[in-house]
CSV table of C-alpha atoms and ligand atoms in Angstrom, one decimal:
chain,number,residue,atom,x,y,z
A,1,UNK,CA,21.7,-55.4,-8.2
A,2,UNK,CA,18.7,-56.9,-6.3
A,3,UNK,CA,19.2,-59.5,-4.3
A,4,UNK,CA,18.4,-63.2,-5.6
A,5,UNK,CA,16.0,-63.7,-3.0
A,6,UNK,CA,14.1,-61.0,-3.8
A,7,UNK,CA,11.0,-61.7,-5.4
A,8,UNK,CA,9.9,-59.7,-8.3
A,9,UNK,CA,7.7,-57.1,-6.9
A,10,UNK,CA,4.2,-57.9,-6.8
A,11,UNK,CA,2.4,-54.8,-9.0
A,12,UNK,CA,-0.2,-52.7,-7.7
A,13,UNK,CA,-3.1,-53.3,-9.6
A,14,UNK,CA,-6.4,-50.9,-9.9
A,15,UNK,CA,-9.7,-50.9,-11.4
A,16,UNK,CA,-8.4,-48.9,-14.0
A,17,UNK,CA,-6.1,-51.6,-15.2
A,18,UNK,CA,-9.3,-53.7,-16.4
A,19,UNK,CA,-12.2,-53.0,-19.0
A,20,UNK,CA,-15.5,-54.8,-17.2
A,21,UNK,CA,-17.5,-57.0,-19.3
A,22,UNK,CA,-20.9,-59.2,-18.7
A,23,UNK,CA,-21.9,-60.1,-15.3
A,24,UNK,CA,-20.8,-64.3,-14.7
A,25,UNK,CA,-22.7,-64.7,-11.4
A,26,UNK,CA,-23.1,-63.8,-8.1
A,27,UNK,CA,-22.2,-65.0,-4.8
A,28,UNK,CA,-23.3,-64.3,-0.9
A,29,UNK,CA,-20.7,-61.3,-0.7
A,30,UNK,CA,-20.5,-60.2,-4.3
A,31,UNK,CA,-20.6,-60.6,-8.1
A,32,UNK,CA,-17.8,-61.6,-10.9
A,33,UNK,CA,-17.5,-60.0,-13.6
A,34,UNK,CA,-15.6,-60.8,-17.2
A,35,UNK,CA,-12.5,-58.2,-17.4
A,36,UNK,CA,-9.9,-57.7,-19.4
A,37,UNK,CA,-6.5,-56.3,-18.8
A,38,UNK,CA,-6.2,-53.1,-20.9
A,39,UNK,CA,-2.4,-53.5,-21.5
A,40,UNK,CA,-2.4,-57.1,-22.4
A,41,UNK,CA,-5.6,-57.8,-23.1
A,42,UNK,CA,-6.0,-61.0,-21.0
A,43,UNK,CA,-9.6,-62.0,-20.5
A,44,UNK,CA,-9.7,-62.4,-16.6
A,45,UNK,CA,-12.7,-63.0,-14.0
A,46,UNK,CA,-12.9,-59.9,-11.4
A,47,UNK,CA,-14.8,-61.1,-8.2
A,48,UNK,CA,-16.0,-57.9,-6.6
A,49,UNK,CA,-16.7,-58.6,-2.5
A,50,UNK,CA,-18.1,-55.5,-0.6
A,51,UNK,CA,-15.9,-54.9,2.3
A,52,UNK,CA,-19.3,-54.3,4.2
A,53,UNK,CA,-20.4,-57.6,4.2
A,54,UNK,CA,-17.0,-59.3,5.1
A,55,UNK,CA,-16.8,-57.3,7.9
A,56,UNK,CA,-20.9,-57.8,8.4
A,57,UNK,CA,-19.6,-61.8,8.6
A,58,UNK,CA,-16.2,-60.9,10.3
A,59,UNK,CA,-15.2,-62.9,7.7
A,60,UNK,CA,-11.8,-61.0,7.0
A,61,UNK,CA,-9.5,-63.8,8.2
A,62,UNK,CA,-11.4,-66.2,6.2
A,63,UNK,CA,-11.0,-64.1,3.3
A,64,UNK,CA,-7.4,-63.0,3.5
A,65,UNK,CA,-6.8,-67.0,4.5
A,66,UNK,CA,-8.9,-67.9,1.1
A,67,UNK,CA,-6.2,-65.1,-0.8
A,68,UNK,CA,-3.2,-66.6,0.4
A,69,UNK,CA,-3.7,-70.2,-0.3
A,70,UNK,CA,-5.6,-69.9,-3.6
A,71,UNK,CA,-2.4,-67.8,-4.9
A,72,UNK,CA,0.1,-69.5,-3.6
A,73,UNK,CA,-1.0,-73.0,-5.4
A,74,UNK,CA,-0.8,-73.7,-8.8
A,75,UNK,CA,-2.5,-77.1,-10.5
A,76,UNK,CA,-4.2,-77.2,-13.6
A,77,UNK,CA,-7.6,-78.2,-12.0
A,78,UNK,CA,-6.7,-75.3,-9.3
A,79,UNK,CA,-8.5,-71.7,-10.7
A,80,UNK,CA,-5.3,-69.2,-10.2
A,81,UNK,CA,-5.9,-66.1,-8.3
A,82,UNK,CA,-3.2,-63.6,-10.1
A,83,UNK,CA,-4.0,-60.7,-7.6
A,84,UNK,CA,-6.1,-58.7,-5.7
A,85,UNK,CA,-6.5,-55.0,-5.2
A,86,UNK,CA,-9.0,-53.2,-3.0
A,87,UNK,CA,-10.9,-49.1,-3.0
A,88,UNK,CA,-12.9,-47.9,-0.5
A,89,UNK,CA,-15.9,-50.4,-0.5
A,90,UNK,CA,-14.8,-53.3,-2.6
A,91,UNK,CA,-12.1,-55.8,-2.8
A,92,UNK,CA,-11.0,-57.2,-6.3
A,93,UNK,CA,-10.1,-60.6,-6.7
A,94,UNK,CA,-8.7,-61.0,-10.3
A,95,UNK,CA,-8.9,-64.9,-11.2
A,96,UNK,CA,-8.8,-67.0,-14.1
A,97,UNK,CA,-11.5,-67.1,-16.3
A,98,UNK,CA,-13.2,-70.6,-16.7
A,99,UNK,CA,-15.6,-70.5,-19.9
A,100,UNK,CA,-17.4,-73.5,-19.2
A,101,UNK,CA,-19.1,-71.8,-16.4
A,102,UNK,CA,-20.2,-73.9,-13.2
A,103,UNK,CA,-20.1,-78.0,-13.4
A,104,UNK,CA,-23.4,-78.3,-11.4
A,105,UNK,CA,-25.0,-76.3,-14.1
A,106,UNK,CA,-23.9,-78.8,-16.6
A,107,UNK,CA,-25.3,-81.7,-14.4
A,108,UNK,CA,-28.7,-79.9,-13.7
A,109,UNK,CA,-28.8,-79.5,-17.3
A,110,UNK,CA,-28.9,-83.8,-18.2
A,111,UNK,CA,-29.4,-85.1,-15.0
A,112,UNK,CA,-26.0,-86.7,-14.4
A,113,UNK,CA,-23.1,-86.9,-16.1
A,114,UNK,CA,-21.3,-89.8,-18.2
A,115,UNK,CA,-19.1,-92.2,-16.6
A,116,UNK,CA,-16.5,-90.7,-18.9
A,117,UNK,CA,-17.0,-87.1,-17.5
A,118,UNK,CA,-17.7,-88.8,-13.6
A,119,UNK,CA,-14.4,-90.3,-13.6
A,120,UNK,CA,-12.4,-88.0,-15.3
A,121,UNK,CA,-13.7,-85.2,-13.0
A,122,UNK,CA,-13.3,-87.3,-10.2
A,123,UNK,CA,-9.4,-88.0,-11.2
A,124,UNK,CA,-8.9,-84.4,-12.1
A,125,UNK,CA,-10.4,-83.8,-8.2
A,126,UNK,CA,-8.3,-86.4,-7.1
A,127,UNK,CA,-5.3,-84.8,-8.7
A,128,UNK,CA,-5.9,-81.7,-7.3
A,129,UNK,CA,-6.4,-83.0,-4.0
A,130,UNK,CA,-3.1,-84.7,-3.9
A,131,UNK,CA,-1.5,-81.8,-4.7
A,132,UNK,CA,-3.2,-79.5,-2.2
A,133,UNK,CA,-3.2,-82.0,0.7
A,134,UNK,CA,1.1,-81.9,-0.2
A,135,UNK,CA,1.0,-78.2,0.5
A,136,UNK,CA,-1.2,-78.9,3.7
A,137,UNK,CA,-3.9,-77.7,2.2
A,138,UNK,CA,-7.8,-78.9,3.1
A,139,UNK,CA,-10.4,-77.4,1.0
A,140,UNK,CA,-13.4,-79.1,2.8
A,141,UNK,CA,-15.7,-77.1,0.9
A,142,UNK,CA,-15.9,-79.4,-2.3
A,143,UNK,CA,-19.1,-79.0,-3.7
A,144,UNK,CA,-20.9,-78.9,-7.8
A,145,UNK,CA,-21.2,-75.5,-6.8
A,146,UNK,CA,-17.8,-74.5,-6.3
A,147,UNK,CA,-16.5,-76.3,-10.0
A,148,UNK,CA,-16.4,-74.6,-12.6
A,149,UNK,CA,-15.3,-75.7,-16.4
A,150,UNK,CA,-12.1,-74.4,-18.8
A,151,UNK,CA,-12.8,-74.0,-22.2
A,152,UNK,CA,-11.5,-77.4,-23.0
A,153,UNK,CA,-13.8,-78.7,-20.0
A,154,UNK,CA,-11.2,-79.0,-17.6
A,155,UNK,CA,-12.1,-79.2,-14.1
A,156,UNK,CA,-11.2,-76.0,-11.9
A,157,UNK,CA,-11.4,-75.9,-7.9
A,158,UNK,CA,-12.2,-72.5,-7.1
A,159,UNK,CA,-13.6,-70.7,-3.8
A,160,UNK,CA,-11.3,-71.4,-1.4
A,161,UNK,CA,-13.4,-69.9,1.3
A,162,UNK,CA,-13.9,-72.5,3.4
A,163,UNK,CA,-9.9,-74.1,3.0
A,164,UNK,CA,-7.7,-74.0,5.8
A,165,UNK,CA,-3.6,-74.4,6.4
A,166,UNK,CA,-3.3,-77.8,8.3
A,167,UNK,CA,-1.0,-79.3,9.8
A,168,UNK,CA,-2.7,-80.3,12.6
A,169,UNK,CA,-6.3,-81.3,13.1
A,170,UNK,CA,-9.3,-79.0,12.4
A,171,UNK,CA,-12.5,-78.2,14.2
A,172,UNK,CA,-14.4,-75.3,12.0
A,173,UNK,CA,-17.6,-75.8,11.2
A,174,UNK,CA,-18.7,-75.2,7.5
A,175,UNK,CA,-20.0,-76.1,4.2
A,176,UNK,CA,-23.5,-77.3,3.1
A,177,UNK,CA,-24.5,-80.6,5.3
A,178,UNK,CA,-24.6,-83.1,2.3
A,179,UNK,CA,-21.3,-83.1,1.6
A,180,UNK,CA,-19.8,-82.9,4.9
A,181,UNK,CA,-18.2,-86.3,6.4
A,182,UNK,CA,-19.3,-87.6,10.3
A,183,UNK,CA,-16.5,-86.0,11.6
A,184,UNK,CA,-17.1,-82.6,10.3
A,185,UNK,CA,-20.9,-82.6,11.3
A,186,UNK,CA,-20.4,-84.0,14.7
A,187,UNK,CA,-18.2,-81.1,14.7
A,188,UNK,CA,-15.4,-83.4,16.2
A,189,UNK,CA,-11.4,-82.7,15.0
A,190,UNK,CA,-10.9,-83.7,11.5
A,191,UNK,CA,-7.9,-83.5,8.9
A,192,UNK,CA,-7.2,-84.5,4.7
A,193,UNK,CA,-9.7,-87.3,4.4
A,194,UNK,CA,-12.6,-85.1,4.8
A,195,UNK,CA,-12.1,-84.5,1.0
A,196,UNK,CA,-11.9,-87.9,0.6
A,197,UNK,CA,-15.5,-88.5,1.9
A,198,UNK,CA,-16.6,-85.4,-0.5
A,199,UNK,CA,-14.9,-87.3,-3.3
A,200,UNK,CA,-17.3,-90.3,-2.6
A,201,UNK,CA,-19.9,-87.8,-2.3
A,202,UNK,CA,-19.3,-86.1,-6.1
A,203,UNK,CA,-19.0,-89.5,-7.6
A,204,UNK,CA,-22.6,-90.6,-6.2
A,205,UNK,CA,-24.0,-87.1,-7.3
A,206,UNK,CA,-22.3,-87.0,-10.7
A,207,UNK,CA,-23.7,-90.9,-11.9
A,208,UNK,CA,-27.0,-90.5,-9.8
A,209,UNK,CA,-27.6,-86.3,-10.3
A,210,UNK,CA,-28.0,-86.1,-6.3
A,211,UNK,CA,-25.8,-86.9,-3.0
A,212,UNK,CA,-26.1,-89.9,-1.3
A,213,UNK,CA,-28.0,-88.6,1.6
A,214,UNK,CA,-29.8,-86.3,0.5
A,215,UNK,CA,-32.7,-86.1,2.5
A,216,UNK,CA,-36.2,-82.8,2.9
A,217,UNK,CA,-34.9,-81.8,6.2
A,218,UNK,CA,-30.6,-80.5,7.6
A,219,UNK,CA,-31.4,-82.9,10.4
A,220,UNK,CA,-32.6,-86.1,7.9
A,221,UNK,CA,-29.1,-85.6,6.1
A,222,UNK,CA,-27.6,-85.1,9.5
A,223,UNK,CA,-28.5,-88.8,10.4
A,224,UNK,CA,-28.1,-90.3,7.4
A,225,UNK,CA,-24.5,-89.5,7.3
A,226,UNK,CA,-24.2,-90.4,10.6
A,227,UNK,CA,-25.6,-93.8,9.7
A,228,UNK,CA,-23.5,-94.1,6.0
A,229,UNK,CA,-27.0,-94.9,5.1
A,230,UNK,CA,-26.2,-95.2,1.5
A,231,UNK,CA,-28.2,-97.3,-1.1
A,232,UNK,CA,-27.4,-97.4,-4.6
A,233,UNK,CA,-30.8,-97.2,-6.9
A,234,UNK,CA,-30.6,-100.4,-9.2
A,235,UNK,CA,-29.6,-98.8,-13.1
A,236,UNK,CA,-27.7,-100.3,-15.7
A,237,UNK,CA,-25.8,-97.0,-16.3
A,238,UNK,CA,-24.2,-97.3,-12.6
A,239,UNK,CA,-21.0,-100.0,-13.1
A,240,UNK,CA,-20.2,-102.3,-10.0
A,241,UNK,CA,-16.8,-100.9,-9.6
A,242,UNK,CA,-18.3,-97.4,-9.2
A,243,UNK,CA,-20.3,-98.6,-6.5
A,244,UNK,CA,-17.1,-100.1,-5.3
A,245,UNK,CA,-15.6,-97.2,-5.2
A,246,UNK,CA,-18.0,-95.2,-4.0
A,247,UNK,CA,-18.2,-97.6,-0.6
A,248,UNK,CA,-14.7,-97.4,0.1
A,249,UNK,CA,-15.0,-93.7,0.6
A,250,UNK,CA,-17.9,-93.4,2.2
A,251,UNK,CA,-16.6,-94.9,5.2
A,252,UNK,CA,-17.5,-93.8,8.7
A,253,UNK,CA,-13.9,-94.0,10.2
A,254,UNK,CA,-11.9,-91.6,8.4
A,255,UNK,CA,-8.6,-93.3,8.9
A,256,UNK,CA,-10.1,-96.4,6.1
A,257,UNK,CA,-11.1,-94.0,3.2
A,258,UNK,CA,-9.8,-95.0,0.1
A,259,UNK,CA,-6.4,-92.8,-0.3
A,260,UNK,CA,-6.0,-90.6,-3.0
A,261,UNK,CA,-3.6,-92.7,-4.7
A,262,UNK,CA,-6.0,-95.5,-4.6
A,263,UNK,CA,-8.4,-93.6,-6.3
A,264,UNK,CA,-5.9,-92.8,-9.1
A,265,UNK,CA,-5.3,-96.8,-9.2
A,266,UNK,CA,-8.7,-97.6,-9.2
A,267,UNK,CA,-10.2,-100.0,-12.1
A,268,UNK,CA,-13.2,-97.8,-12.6
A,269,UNK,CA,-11.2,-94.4,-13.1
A,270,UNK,CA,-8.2,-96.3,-15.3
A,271,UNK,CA,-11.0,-97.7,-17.7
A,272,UNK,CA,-13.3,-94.6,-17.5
A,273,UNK,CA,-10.9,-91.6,-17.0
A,274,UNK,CA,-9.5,-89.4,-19.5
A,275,UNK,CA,-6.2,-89.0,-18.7
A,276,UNK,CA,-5.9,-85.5,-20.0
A,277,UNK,CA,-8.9,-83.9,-18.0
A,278,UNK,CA,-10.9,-83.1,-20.9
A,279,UNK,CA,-13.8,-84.8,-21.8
B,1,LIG,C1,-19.1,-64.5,-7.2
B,1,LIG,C2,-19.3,-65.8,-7.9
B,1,LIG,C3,-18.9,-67.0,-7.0
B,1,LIG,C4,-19.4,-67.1,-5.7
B,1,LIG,C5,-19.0,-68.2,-4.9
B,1,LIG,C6,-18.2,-69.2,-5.5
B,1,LIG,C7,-17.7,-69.1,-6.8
B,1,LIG,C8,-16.8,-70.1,-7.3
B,1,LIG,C9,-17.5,-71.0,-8.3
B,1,LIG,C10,-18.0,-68.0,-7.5
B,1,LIG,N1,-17.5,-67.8,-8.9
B,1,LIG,C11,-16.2,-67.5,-9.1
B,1,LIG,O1,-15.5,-67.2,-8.2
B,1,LIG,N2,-15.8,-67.5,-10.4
B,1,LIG,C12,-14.5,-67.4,-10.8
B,1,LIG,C13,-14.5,-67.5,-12.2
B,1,LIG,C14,-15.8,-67.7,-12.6
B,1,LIG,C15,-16.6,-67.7,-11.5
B,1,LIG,C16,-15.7,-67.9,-14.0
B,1,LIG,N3,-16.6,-68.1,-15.0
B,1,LIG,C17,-17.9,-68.1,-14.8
B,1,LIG,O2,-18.5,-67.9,-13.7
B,1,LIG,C18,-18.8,-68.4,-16.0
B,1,LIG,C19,-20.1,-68.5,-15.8
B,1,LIG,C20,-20.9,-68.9,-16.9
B,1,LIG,C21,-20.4,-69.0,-18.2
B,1,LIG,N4,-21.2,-69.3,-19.3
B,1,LIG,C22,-22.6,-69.7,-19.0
B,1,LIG,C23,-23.4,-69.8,-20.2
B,1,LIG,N5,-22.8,-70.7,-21.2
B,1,LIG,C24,-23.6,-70.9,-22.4
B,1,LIG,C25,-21.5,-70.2,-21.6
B,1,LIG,C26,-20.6,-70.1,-20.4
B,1,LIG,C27,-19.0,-68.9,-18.3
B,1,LIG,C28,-18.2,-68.6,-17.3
B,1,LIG,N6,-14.3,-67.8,-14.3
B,1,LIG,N7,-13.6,-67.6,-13.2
């Protein structure tokens, strides 16, 4: 009689557990693919990554780090990474399939979202954050790029690449500059609120359809961040508590970011945000 520590063991999967549909996209070290589980017929995503390049990158520990975490959390706005498998040249990632696609997509499309989809994407966020940040967990990689939609249009953080287990503070340098806080660009120790910056960050970009400090050149955006030189163009469609918010997260000193349970509490998410995600 096994043990009742034992987990149950994990099983081995192999490419010839899954029937490979359409192409979904591709990424700097491979593509994902639809899939489907022959037994069960569960619709998955397989992300293919060439072993090549992750050793190319010596990007192994990243990558093994990025397995670990992403499948041991589970939250609804947190894509679930079932299991992984590996062959000669690839490793197989086998995630949940978001039908929605990619969120940035869906802002390119009209420019910026609603302030019904803003804050409800920023709660969901939110909600994710708390939960990851309780399982000392920093994603610090929060970017359009890296959400993607459910087929109710739930929000789901996926691509844990750049995440890291902390329980102290961090210095890795990563992530595209414009949505990096002062502390990660100055490439000076940071922790949690880093993704509370990035959450300031979203919430510009998803009511305006571009970051704060955006600028033509890295080193422009470098600056600007530096200076929290943030100005809010004058539009009806952008509420004074949004802008409140905003500000209180954009904050230079990273110890007076709005928490994340502020954000939850705050008068521009409870009147705007729906409370079940989808929108
Ligand atoms: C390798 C790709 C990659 C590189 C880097 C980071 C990430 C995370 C976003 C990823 N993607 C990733 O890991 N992904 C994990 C995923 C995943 C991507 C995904 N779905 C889609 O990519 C997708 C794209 C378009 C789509 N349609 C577009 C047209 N519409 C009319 C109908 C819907 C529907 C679904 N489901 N799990």
């Amino acid at each position: 009689m096994p043990s009742q520590t034992e987990k149950k063991p994990q099983k081995q999967w192999s490419l010839q557990d899954f029937e490979i549909g359409k192409p979904l996209g591709k990424g700097r070290f491979g593509r994902v693919y639809l899939a489907r589980e022959t037994k069960s017929k569960y619709i998955v995503a397989l992300k293919v990554i060439f072993k090549e390049q992750i050793e190319k990158y010596r990007l192994h520990h990243q990558l093994r780090r990025e397995m670990e975490i992403q499948t041991s959390l589970r939250h609804p706005n947190v894509l679930r990474l079932f299991g992984w498998f590996h062959d000669a040249e690839r490793i197989y990632l086998i995630l949940e399939y978001a039908h929605g696609g990619e969120l940035y997509k869906e802002l390119r499309k009209t420019g910026y979202l609603t302030k019904k989809q803003a804050a409800t994407y920023i709660l969901s966020l939110t909600q994710a954050l708390t939960y990851c940040h309780e399982k000392h967990v920093i994603h610090r990689d929060i970017k359009p790029e890296n959400l993607l939609l459910d087929h109710e249009g739930r929000l789901k953080i996926a691509d844990f690449g750049w995440s890291v287990q902390s329980r102290s503070k961090r210095h890795t340098m990563c992530g595209t500059l414009d949505y990096l806080a002062p502390e990660m660009v100055e490439n000076k120790a940071h922790d949690y609120a880093v993704d509370n910056w990035t959450l300031g960050i979203l919430c510009y970009e998803f009511l305006y359809g571009a970051p704060p400090f955006e600028a033509e050149s890295q080193s422009d955006t470098f600056r600007r961040i530096m200076k929290v030189d943030l100005s809010f163009p004058s539009t009806p469609y952008v509420s004074a508590e949004a802008k409140d918010l905003i500000s209180r997260l954009l904050v230079k000193d990273s110890s007076k970011r709005l928490s994340l349970q502020k954000i939850i509490e705050h008068p521009w998410i409870i009147k705007n945000a729906d409370p079940t995600g989808t929108c």
